[in-house]
Coordinates of N, CA and C and ligand atoms in Angstrom, one line a residue:
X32 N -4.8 -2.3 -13.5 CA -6.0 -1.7 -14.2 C -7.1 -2.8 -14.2
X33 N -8.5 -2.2 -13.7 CA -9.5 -3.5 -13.7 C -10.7 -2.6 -14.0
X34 N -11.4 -4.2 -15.0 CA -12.8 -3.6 -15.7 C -13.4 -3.1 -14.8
X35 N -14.4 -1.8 -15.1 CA -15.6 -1.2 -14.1 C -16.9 -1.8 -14.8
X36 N -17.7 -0.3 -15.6 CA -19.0 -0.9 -16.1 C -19.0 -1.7 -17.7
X37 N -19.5 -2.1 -18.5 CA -19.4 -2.6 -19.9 C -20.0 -1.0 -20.3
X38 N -19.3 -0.8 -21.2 CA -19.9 0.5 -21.7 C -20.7 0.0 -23.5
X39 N -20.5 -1.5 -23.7 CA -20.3 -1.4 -25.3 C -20.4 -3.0 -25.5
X40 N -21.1 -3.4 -26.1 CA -21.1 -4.5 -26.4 C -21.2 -4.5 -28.1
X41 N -20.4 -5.3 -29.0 CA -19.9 -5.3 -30.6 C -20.3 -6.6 -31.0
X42 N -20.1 -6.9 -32.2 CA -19.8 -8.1 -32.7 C -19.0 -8.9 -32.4
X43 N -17.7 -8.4 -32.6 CA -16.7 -8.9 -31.5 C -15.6 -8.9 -30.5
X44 N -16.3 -7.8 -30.1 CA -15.4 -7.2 -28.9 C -16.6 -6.8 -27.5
X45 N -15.9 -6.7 -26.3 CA -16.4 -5.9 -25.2 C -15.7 -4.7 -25.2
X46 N -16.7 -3.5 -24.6 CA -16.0 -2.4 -24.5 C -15.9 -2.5 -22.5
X47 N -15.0 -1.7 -21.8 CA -15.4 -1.5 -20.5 C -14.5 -0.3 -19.6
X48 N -15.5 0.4 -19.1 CA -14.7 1.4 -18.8 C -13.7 1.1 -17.4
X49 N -12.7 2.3 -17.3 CA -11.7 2.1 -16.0 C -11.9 2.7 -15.2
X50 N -11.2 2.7 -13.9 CA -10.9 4.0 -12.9 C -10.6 5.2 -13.6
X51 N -9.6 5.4 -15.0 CA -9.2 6.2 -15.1 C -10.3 7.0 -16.9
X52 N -10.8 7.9 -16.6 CA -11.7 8.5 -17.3 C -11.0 8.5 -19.1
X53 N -9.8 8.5 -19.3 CA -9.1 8.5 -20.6 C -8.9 7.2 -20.9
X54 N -8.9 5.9 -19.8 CA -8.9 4.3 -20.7 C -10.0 3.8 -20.8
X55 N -10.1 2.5 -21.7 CA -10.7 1.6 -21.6 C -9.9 0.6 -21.8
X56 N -11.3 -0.9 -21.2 CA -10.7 -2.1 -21.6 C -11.5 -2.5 -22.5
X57 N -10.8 -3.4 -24.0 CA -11.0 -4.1 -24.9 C -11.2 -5.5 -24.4
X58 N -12.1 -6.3 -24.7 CA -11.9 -7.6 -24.3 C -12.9 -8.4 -25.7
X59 N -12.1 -9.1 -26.0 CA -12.2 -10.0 -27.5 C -12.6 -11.4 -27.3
X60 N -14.3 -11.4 -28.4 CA -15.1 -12.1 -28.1 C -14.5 -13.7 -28.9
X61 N -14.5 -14.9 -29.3 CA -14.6 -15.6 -30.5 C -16.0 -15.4 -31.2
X62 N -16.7 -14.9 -30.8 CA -18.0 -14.7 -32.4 C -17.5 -14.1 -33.2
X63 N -18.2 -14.8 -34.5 CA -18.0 -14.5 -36.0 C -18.9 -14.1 -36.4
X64 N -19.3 -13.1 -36.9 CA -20.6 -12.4 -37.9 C -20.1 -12.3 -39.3
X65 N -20.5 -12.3 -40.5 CA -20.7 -12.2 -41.6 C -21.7 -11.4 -42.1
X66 N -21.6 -10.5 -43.4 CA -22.5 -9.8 -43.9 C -23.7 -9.1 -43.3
X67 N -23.4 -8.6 -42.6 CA -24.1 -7.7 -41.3 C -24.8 -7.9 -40.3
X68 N -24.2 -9.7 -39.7 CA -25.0 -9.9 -38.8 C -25.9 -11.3 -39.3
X69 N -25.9 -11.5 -40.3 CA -26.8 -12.6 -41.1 C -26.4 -13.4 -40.8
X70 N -24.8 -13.7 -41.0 CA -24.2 -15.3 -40.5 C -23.7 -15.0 -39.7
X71 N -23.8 -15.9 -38.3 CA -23.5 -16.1 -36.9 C -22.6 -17.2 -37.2
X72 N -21.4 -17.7 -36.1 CA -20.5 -18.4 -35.6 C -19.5 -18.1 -34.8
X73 N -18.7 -19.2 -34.3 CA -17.9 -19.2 -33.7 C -16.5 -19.4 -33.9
X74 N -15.7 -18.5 -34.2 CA -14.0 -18.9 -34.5 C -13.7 -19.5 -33.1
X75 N -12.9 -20.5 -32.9 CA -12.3 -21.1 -31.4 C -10.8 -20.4 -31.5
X76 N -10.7 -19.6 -29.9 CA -9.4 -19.2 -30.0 C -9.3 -17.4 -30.6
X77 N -9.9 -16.9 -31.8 CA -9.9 -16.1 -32.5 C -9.9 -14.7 -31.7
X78 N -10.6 -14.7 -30.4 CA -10.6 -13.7 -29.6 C -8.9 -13.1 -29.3
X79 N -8.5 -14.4 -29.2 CA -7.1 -14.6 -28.3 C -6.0 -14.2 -29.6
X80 N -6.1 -14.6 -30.8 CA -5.7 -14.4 -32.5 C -5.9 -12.6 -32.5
X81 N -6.8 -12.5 -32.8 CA -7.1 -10.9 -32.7 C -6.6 -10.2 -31.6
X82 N -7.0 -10.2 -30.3 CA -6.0 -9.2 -29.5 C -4.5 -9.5 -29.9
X83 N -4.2 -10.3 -29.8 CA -2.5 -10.2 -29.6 C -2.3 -9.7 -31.1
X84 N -2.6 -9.9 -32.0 CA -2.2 -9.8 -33.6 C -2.1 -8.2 -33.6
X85 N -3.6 -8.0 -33.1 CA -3.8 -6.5 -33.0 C -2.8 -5.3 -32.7
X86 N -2.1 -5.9 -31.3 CA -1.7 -5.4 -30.6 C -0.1 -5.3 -31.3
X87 N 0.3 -6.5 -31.7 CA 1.6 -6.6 -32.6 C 1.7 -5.7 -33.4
X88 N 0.4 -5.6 -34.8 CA 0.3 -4.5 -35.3 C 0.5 -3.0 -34.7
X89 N -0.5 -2.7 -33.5 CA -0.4 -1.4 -32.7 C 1.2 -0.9 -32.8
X90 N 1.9 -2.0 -32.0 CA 2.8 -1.4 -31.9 C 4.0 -1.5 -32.7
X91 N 4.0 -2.0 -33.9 CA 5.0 -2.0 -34.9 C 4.4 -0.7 -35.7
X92 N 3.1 0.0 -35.7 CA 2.8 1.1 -36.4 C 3.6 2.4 -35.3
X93 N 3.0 1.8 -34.6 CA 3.6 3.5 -33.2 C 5.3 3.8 -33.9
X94 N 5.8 2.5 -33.7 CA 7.4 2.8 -33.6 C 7.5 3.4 -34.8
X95 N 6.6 3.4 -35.7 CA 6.8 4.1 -37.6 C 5.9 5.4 -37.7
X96 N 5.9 6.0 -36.1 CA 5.4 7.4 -36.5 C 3.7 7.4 -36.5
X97 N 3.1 6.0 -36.3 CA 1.4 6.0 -36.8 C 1.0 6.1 -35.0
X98 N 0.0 6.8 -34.9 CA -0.3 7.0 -33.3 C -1.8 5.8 -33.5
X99 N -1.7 5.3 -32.1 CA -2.8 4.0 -32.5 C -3.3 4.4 -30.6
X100 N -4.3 3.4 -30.4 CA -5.0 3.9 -29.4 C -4.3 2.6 -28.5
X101 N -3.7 1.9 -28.7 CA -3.0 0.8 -27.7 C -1.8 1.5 -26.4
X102 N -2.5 0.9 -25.3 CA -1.7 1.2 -24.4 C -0.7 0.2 -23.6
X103 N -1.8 -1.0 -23.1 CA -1.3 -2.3 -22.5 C -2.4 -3.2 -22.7
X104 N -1.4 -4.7 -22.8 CA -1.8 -5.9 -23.0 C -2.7 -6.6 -21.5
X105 N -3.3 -6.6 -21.2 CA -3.6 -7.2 -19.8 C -3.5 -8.7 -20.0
X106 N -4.0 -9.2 -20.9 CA -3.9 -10.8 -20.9 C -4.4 -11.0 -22.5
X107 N -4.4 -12.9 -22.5 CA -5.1 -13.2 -24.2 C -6.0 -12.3 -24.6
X108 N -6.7 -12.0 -23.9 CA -8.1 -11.1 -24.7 C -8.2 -9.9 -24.6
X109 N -7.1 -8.9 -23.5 CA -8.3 -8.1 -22.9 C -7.0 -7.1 -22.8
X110 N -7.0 -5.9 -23.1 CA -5.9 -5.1 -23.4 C -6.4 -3.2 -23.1
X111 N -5.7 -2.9 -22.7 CA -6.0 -1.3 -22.1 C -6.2 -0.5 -23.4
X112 N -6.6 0.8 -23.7 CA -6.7 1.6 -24.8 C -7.3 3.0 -24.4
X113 N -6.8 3.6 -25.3 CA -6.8 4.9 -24.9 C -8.6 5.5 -25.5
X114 N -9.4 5.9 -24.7 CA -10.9 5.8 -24.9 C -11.0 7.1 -26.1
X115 N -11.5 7.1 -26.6 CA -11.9 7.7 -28.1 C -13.3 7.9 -28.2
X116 N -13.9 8.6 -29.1 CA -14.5 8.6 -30.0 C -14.8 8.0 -31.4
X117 N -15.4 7.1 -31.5 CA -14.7 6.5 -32.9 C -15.9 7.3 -34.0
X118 N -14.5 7.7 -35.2 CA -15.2 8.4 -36.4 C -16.4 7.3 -37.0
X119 N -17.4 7.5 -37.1 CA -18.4 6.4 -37.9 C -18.0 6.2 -39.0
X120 N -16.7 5.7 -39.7 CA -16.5 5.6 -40.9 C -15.5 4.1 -41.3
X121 N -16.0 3.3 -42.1 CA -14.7 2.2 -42.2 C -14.2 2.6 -43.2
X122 N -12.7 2.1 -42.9 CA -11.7 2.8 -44.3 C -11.2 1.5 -44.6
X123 N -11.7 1.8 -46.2 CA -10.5 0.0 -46.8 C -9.6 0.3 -47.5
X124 N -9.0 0.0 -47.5 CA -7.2 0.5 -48.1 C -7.3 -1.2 -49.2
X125 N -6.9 -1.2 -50.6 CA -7.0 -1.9 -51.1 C -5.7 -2.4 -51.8
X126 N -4.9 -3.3 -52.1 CA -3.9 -3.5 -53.0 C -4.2 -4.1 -53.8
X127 N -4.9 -5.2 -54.0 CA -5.4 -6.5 -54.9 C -6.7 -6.7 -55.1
X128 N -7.6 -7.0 -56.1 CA -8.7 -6.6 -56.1 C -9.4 -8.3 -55.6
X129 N -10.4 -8.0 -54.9 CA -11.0 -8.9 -53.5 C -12.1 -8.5 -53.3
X130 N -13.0 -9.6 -52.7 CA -14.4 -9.0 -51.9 C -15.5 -8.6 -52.8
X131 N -16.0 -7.2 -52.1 CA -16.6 -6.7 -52.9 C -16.3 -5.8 -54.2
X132 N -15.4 -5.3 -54.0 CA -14.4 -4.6 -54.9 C -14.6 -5.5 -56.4
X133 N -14.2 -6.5 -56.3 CA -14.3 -7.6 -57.3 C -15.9 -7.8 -57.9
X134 N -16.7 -7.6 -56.7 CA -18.3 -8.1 -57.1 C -18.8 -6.8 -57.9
X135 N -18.6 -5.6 -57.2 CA -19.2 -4.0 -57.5 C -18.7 -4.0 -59.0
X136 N -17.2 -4.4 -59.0 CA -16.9 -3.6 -60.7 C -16.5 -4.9 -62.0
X137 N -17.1 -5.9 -61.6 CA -17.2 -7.0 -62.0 C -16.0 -7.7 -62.7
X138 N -15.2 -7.7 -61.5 CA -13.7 -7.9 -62.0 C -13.3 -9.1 -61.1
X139 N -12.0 -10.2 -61.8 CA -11.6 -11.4 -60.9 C -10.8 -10.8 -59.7
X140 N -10.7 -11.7 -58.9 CA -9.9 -11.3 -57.6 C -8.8 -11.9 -58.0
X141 N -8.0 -10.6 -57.2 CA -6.2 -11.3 -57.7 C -5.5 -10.2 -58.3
X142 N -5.9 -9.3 -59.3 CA -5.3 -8.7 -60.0 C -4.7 -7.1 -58.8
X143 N -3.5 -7.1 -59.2 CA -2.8 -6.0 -58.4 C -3.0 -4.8 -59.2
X144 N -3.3 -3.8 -58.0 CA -3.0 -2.5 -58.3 C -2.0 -1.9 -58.7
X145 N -1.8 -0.8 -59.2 CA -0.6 0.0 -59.7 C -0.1 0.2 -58.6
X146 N -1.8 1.3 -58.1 CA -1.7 1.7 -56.8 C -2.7 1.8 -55.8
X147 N -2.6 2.0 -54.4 CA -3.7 1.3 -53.6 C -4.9 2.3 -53.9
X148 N -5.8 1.3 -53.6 CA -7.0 2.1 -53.3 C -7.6 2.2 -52.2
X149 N -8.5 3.6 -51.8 CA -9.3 4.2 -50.4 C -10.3 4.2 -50.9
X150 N -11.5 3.5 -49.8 CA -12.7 4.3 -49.7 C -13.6 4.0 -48.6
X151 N -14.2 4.5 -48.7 CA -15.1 4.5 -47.5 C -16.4 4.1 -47.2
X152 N -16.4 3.7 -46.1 CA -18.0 3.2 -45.3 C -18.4 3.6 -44.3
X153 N -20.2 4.1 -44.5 CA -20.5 4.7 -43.5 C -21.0 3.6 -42.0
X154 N -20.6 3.7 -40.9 CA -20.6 2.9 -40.2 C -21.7 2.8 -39.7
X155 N -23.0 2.0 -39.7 CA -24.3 2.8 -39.5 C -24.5 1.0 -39.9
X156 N -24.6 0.0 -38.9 CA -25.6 -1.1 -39.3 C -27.0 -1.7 -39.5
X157 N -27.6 -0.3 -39.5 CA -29.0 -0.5 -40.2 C -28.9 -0.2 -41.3
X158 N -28.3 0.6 -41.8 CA -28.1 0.4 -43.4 C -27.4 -0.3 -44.0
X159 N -27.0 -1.1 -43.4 CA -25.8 -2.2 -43.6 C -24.3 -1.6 -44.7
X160 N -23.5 -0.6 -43.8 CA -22.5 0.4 -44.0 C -22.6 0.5 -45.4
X161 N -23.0 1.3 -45.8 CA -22.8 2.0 -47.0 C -21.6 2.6 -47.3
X162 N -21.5 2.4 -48.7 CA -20.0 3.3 -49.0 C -20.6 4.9 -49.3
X163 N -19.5 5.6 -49.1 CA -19.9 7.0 -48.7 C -18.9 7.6 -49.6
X164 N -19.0 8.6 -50.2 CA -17.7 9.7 -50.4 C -17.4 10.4 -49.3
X165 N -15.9 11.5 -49.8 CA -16.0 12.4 -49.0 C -16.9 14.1 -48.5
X166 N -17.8 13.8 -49.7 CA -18.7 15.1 -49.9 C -20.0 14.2 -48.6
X167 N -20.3 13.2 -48.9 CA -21.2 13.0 -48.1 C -21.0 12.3 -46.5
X168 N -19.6 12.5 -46.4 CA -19.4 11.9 -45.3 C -19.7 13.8 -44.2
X169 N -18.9 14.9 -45.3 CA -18.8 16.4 -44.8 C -20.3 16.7 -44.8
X170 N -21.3 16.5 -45.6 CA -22.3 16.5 -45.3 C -23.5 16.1 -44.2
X171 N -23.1 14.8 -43.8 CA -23.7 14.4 -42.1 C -22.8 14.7 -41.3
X172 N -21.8 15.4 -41.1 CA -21.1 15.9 -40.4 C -20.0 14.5 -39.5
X173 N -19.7 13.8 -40.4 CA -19.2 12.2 -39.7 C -17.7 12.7 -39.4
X174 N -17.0 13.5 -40.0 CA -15.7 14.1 -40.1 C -15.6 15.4 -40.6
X175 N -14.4 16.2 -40.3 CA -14.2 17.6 -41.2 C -13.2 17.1 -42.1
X176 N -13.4 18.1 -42.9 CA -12.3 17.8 -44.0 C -10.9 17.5 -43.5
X177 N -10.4 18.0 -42.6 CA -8.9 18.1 -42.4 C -8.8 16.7 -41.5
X178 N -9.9 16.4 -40.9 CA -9.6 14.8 -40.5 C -9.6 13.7 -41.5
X179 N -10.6 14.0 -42.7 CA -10.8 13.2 -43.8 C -9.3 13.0 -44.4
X180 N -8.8 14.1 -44.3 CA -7.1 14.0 -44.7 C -6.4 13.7 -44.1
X181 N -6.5 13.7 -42.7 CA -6.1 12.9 -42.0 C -5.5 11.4 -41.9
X182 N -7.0 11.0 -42.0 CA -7.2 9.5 -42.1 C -6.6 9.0 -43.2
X183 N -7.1 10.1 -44.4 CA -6.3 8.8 -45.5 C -5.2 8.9 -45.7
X184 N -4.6 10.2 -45.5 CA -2.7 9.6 -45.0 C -2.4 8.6 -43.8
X185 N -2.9 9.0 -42.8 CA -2.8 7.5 -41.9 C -2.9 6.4 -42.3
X186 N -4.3 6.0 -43.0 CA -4.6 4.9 -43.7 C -3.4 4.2 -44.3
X187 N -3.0 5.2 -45.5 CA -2.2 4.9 -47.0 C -0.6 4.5 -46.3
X188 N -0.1 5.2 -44.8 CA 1.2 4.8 -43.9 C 0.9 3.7 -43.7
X189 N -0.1 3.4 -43.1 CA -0.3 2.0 -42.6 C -0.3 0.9 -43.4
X190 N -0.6 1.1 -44.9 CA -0.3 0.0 -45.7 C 0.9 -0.4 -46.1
X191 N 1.2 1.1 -45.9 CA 3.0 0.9 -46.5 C 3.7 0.2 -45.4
X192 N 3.5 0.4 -44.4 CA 4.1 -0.4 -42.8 C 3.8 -1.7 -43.4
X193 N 2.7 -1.8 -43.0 CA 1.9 -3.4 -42.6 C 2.3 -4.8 -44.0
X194 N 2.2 -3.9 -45.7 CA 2.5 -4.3 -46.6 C 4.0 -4.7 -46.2
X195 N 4.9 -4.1 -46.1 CA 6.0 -4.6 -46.1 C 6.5 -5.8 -45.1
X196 N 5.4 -5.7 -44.1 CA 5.8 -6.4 -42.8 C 5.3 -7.9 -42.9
X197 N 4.1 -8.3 -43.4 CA 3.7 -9.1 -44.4 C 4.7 -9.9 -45.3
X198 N 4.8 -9.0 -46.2 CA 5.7 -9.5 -47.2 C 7.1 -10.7 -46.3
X199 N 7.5 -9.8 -45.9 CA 8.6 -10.6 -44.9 C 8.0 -12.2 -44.2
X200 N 6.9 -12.2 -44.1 CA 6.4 -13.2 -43.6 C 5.5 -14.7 -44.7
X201 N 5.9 -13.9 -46.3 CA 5.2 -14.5 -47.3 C 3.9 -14.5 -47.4
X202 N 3.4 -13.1 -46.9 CA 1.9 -13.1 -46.8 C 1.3 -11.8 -47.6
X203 N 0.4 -12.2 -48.7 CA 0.1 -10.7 -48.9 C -1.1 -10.0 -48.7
X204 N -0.5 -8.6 -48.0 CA -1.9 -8.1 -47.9 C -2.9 -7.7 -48.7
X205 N -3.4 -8.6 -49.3 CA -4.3 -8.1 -49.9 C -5.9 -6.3 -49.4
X206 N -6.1 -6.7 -49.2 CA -6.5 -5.4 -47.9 C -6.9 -5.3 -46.9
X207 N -7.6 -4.2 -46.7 CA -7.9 -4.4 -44.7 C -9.1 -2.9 -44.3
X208 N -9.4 -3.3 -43.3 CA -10.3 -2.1 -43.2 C -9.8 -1.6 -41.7
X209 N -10.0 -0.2 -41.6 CA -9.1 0.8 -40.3 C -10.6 1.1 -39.9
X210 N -10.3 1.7 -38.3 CA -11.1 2.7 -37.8 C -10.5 3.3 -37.1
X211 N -10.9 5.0 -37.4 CA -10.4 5.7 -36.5 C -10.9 6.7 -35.5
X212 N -9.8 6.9 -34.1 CA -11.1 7.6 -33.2 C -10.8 8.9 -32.7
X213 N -11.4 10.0 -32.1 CA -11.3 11.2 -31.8 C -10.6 10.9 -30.3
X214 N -9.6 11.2 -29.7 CA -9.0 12.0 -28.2 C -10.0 12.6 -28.0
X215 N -10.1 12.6 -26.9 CA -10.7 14.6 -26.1 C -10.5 15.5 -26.7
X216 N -8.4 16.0 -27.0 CA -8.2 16.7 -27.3 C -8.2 17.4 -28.7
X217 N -9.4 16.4 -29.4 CA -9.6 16.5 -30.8 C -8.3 15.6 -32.1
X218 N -7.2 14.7 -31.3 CA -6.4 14.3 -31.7 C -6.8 13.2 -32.8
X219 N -6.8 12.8 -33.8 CA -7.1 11.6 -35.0 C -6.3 10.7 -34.6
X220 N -6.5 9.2 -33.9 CA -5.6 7.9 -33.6 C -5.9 6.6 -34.2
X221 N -5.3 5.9 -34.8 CA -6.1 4.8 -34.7 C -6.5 3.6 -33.9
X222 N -7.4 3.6 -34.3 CA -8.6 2.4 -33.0 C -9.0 0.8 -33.7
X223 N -9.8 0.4 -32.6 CA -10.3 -0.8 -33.1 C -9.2 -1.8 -33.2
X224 N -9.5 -2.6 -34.7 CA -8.2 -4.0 -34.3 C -7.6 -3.9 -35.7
X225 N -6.3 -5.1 -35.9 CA -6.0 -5.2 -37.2 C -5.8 -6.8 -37.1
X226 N -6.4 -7.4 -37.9 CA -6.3 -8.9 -37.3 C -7.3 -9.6 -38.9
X227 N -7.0 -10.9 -38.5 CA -7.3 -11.5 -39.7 C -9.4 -11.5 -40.0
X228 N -9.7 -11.2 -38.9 CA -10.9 -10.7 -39.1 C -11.5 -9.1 -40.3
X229 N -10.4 -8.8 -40.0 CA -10.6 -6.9 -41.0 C -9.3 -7.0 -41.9
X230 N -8.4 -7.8 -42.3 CA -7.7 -7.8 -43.1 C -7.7 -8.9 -44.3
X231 N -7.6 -9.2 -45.2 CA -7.6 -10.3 -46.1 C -5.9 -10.5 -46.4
X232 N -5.7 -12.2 -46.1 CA -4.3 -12.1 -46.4 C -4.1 -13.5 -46.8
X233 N -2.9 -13.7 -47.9 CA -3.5 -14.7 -48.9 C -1.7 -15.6 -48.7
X234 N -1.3 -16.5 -48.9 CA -0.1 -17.1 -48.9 C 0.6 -16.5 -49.8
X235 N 1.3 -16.1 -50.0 CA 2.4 -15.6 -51.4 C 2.6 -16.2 -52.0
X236 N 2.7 -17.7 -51.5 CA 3.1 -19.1 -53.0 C 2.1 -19.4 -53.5
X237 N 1.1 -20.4 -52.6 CA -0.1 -20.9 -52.9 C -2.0 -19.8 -53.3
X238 N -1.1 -18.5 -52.8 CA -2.0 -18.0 -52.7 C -3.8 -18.5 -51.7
X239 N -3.3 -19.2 -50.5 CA -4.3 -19.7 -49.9 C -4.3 -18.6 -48.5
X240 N -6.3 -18.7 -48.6 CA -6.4 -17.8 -47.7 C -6.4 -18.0 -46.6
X241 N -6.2 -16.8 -45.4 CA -5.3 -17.2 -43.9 C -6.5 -15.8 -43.8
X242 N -7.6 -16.2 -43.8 CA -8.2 -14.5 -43.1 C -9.6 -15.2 -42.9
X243 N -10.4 -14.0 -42.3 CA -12.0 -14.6 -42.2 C -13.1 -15.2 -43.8
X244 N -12.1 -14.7 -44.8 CA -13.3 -15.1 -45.8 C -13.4 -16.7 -45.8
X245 N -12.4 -17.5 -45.2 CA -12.7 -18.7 -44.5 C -14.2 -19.0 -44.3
X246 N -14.5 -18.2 -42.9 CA -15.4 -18.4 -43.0 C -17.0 -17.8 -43.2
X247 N -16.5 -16.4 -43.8 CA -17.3 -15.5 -44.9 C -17.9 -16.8 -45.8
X248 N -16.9 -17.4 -46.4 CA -17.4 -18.7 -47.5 C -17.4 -20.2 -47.6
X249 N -17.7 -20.5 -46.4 CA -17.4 -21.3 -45.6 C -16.9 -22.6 -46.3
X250 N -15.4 -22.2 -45.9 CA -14.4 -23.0 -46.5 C -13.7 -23.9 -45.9
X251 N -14.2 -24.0 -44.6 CA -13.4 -24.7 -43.4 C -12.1 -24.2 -43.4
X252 N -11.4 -24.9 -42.1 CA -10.1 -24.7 -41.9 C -9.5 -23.0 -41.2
X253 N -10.6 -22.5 -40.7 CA -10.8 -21.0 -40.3 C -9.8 -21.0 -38.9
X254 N -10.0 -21.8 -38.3 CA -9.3 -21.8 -36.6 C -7.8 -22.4 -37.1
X255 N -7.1 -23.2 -38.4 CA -6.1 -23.0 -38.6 C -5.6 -22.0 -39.5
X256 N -6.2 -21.4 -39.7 CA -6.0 -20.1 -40.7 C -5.5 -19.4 -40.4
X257 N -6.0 -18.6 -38.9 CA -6.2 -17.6 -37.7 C -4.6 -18.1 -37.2
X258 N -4.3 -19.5 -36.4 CA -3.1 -20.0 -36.2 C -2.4 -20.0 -36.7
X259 N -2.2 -19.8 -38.2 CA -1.0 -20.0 -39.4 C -0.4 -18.2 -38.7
X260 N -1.5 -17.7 -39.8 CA -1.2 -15.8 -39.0 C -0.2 -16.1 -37.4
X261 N -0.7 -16.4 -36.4 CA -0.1 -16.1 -35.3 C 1.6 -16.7 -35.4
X262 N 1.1 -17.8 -36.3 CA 2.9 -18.7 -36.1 C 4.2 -17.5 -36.9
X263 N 3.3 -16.8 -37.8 CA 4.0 -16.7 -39.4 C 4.6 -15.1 -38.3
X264 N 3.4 -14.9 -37.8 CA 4.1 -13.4 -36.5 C 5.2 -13.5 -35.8
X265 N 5.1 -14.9 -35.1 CA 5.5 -15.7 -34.2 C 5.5 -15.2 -32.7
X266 N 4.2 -15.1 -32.6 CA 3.1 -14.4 -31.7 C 2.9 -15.8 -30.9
Ligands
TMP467 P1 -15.0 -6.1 -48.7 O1 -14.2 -6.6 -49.9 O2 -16.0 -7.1 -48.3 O3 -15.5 -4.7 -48.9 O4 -13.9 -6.1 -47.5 C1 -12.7 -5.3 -47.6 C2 -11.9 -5.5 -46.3 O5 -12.5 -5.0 -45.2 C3 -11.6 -7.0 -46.0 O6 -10.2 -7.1 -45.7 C4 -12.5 -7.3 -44.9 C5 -12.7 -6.0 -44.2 N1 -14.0 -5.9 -43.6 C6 -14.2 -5.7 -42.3 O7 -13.2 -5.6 -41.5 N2 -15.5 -5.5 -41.8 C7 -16.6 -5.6 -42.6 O8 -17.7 -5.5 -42.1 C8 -16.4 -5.8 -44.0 C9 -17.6 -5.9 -44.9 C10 -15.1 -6.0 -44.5

């Protein structure tokens, strides 16, 4: 399988189409963006962290029943995938309160949920993704209802997987954000990546962070952070 045209250039991915009209290739950049683009840098390595991590994830969800858009690994960065549609929507699935979550309802970070939380963002970076309901997501027509349901049982499987898989590793997930994308045949898969870039994940003893708020807050120590994740996989 080999790249044709770039169909897609991201923050931190390439998109590129194939010979065959239903793949694409992923190929994963090291740039780092922050808060929509405002802080620029460079993770070293992180491209190489993210595909494979990703990919680990892909397929520990497939074998638990979750359909994901991963097909093959071609190398460190650059992996086959099944071409989509992606819903304009980010989904954060939350266990521990983090981020903005913590800033919006003016609460410390740390404190665990009973139970997880969903919600949503409209993916649209001139507005710098707004969170959306589900009435207004049915309203611009971004999803139908029965995909909206879709997703967030997908979503809510995927925590239950990924949480537990984590845990085993002394890591907790604190949250993560999904995206999901349309088949041809109108099928709901999940796309995009899962990796310490879209996930927040915190040591279980020390509680120290192993994710991008590294360097969201520039904390140093980001490119061993990203490596801790890959050892703890043992990726
Ligand atoms: P937040 O607390 O900033 O809303 O982030 C929630 C989760 O979503 C966190 O794990 C980081 C991830 N995330 C992304 O993957 N992309 C983004 O653009 C943002 C803002 C967050």
């Amino acid at each position: 399988m080999k790249k044709c045209e770039q169909l897609y250039e991201g923050k931190a991915k390439k998109v590129f189409a194939t010979e065959d009209p239903n793949l694409c290739i992923v190929d994963y950049k090291d740039d780092a963006t922050a808060f929509n683009g405002q802080k620029k840098g460079t993770i070293v390595g992180k491209g190489v962290v993210n595909n494979r991590m990703s990919n680990c994830m892909f397929q520990l969800l497939e074998k638990q029943g979750v359909d994901t858009h991963f097909v093959e690994e071609l190398s460190d960065r650059e992996t086959v995938v099944k071409k989509v549609e992606i819903v304009p929507l980010e989904v954060i699935i939350r266990n521990i309160s983090a981020g903005s979550f913590a800033k919006r309802f003016g609460v410390e970070e740390g404190i665990e949920f009973a139970q997880p939380t969903i919600e949503f963002s409209y993916k649209n970076d001139d507005l710098g993704d707004p969170l959306i309901n589900d009435y207004h997501a049915l309203a611009l027509n971004l999803a139908t209802q029965e995909e909206i349901d879709t997703i967030k049982k997908m979503a809510f499987k995927v925590n239950e997987v990924m949480k537990e898989y984590f845990k085993q590793l002394n890591v907790i997930l604190v949250d993560f954000k999904l995206e999901f994308g349309k088949t041809p045949d109108g099928k709901i898969i999940l796309a995009d990546e899962i990796s310490p870039d879209t996930c927040r994940f915190w040591d279980a003893d020390t509680k120290e962070k192993l994710d991008k708020d590294r360097f969201r807050r520039d904390m140093g120590g980001v490119e061993e952070a990203y490596a801790e994740m890959m050892k703890r996989i043992g990726l």
